CSV table of C-alpha atoms in Angstrom, one decimal:
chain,number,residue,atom,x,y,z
I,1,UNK,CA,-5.5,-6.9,17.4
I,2,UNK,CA,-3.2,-9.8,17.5
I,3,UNK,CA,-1.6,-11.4,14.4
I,4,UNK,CA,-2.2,-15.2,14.4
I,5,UNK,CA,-0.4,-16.1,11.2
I,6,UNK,CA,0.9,-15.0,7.8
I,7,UNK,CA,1.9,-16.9,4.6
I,8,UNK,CA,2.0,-17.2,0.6
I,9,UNK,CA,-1.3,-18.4,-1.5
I,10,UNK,CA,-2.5,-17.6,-5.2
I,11,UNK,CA,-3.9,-14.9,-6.7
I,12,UNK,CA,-6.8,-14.0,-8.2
I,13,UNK,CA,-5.6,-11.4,-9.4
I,14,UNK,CA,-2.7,-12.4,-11.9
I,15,UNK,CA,-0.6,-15.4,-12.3
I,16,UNK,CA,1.2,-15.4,-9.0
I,17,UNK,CA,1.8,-17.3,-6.1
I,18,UNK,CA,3.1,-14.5,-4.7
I,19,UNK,CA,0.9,-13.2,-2.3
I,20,UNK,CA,1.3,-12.6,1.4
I,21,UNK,CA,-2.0,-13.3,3.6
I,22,UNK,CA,-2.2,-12.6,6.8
I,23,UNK,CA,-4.7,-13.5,9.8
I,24,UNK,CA,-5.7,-10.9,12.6
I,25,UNK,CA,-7.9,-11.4,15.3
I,26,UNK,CA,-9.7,-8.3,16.7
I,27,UNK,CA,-12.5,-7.2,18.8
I,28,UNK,CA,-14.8,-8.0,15.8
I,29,UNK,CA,-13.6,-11.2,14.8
I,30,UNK,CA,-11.5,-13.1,12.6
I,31,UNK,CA,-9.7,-10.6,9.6
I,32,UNK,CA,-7.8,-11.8,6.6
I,33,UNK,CA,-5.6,-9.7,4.5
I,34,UNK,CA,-4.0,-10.2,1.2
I,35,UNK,CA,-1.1,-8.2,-0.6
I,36,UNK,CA,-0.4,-9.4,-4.1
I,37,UNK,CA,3.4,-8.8,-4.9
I,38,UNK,CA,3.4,-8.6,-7.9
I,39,UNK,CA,0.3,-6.9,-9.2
I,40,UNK,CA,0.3,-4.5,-5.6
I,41,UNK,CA,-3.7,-5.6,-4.9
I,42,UNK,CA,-5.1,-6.0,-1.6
I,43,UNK,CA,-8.0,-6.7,-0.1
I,44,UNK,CA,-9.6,-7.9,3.4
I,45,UNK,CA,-12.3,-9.9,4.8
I,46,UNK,CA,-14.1,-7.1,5.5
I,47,UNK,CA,-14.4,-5.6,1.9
I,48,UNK,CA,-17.3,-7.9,0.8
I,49,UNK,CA,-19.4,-6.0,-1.8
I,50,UNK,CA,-22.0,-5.6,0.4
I,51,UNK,CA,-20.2,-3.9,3.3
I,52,UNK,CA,-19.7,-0.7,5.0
I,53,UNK,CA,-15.8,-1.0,5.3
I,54,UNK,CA,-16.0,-1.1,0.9
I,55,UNK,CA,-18.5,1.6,1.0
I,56,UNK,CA,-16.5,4.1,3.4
I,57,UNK,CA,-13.3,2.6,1.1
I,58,UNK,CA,-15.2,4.2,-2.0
I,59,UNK,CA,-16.1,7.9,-0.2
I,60,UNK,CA,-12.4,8.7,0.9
I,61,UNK,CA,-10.5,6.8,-1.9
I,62,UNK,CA,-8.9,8.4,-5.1
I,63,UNK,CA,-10.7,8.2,-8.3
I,64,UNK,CA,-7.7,6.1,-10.2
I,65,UNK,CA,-8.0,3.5,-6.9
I,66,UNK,CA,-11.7,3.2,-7.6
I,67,UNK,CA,-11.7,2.6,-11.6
I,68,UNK,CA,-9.0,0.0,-10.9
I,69,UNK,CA,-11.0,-1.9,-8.5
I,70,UNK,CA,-11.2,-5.6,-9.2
I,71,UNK,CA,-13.8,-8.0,-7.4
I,72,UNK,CA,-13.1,-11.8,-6.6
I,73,UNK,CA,-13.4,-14.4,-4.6
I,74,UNK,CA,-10.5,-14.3,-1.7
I,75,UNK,CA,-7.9,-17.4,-2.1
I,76,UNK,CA,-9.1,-20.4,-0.4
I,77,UNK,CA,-13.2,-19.5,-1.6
I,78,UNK,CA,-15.7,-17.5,0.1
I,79,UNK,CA,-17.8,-14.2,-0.8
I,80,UNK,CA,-16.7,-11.7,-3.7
I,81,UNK,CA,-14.7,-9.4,-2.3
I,82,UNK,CA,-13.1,-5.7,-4.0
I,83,UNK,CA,-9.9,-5.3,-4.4
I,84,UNK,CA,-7.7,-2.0,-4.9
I,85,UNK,CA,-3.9,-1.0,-5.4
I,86,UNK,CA,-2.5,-0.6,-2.5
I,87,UNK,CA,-0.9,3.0,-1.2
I,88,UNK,CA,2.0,3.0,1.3
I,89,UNK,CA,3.5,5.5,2.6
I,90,UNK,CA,6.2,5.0,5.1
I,91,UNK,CA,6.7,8.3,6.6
I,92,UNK,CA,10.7,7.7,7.0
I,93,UNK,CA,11.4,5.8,4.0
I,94,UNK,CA,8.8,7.5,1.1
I,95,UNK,CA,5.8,6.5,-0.6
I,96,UNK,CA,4.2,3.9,-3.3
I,97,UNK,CA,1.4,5.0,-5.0
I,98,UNK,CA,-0.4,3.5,-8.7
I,99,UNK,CA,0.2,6.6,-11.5
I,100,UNK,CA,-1.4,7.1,-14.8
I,101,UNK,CA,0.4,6.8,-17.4
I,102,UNK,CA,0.7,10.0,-18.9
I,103,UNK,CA,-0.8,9.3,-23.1
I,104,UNK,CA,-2.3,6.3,-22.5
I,105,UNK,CA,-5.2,4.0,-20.8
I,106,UNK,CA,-2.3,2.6,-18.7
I,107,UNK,CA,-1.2,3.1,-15.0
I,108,UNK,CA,2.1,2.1,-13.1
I,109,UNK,CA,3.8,2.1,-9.4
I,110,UNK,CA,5.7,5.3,-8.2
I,111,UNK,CA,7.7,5.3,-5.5
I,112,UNK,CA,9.0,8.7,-4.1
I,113,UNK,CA,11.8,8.5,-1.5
I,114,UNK,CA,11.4,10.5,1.5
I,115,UNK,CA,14.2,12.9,2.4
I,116,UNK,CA,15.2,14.9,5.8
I,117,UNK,CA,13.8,18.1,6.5
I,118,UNK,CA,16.8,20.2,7.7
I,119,UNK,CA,15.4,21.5,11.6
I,120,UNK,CA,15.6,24.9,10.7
I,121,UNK,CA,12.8,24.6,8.3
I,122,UNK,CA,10.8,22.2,10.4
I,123,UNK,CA,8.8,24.7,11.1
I,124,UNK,CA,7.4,25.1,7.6
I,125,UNK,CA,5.9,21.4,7.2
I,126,UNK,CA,3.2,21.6,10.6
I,127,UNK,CA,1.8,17.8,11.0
I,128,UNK,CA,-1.9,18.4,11.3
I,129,UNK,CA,-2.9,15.4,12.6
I,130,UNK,CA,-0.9,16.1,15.6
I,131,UNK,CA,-1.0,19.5,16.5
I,132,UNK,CA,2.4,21.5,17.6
I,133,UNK,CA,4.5,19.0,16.4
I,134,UNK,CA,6.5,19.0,12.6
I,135,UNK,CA,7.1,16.6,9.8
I,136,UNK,CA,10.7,15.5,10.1
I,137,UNK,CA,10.7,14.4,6.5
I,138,UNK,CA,9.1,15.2,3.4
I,139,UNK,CA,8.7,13.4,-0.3
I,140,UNK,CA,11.1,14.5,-2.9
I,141,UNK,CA,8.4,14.6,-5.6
I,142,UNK,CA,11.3,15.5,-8.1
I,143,UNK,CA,13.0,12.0,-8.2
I,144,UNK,CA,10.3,10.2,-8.5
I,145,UNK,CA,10.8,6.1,-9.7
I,146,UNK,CA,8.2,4.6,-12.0
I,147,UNK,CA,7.8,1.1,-12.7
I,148,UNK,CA,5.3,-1.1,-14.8
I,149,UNK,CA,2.1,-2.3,-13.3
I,150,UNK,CA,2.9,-6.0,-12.7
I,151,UNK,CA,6.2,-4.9,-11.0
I,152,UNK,CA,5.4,-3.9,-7.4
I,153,UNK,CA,7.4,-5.8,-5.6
I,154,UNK,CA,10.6,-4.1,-7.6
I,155,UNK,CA,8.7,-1.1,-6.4
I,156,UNK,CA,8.5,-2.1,-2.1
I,157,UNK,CA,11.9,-3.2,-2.8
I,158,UNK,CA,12.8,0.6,-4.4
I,159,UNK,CA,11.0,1.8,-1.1
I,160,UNK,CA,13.5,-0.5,1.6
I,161,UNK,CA,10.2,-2.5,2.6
I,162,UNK,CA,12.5,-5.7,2.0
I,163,UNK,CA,15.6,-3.8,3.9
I,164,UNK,CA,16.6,-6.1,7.1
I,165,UNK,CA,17.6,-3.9,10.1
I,166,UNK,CA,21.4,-3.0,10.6
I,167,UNK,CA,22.2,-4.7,13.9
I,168,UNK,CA,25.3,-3.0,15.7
I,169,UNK,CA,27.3,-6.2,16.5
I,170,UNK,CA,29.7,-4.3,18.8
């Protein structure tokens, strides 16, 4: 997959201008990707209602994802296509996830921050996916951030998504 390009359009989702879209091409063809900043939507060229990428996306995602799904047209024009929160999780750094709001028909961001695993106790967080080896960090579910539904990008930027990286100068 190579990236050929990235930049800032509108959304269809909310009144923003702030969302990043990105070109890929792959072995299949031209992809498009969108993330909306501020709302946290995203969506691809390959989510068109009709597809098998949406209907694999609907059998392995959580049921607060799928009741949130929104479908439009991608910036620019072309087919319908569904759109979801998004759900990062940055193994080193911690996780953003949408949350229900706890008394009401509302949801928010969460971010969780991920914490060290002292060595010693390694041992007691085994990565399946890749078997013999351990997590090195785990999410510290207790001091959890929320924030409101509009404000994702206060949310990445909780996370260090924005962060540049130290550069020793010496």
């Amino acid at each position: 997959m190579k990236q050929l390009g990235d930049k800032l359009v509108d959304s269809p989702i909310c009144d923003s201008n702030a969302c990043y879209e990105s070109e890929f091409q792959t072995e299949n063809g031209l992809v498009k990707t969108w993330l909306y900043m501020t709302s946290g939507y995203t969506s691809n060229t390959t989510m068109t209602l009709d597809s098998e990428g949406l209907k694999q996306t609907l059998e392995l995602t959580a049921d607060l994802i799928k009741d949130l799904r929104q479908d439009h047209e991608p910036p620019g024009g072309g087919k319908k296509l569904a759109w979801f929160p998004t759900a990062i999780t940055m193994p080193e750094k911690g996780m953003i996830f949408p949350e229900p709001i706890k008394g009401e028909n509302d949801w928010g961001w969460t971010v969780v921050k991920a914490i060290p695993i002292p060595e010693d106790e390694q041992h007691k967080y085994p990565d399946a996916t890749n078997p013999g080896t351990n997590y090195k960090y785990r999410m510290d579910m207790k001091n959890l951030k929320r924030f409101d539904k509009l404000c994702f990008m206060d949310a990445a930027e909780e996370l260090g998504m924005f962060a540049k990286p130290v550069v020793n100068e010496d």
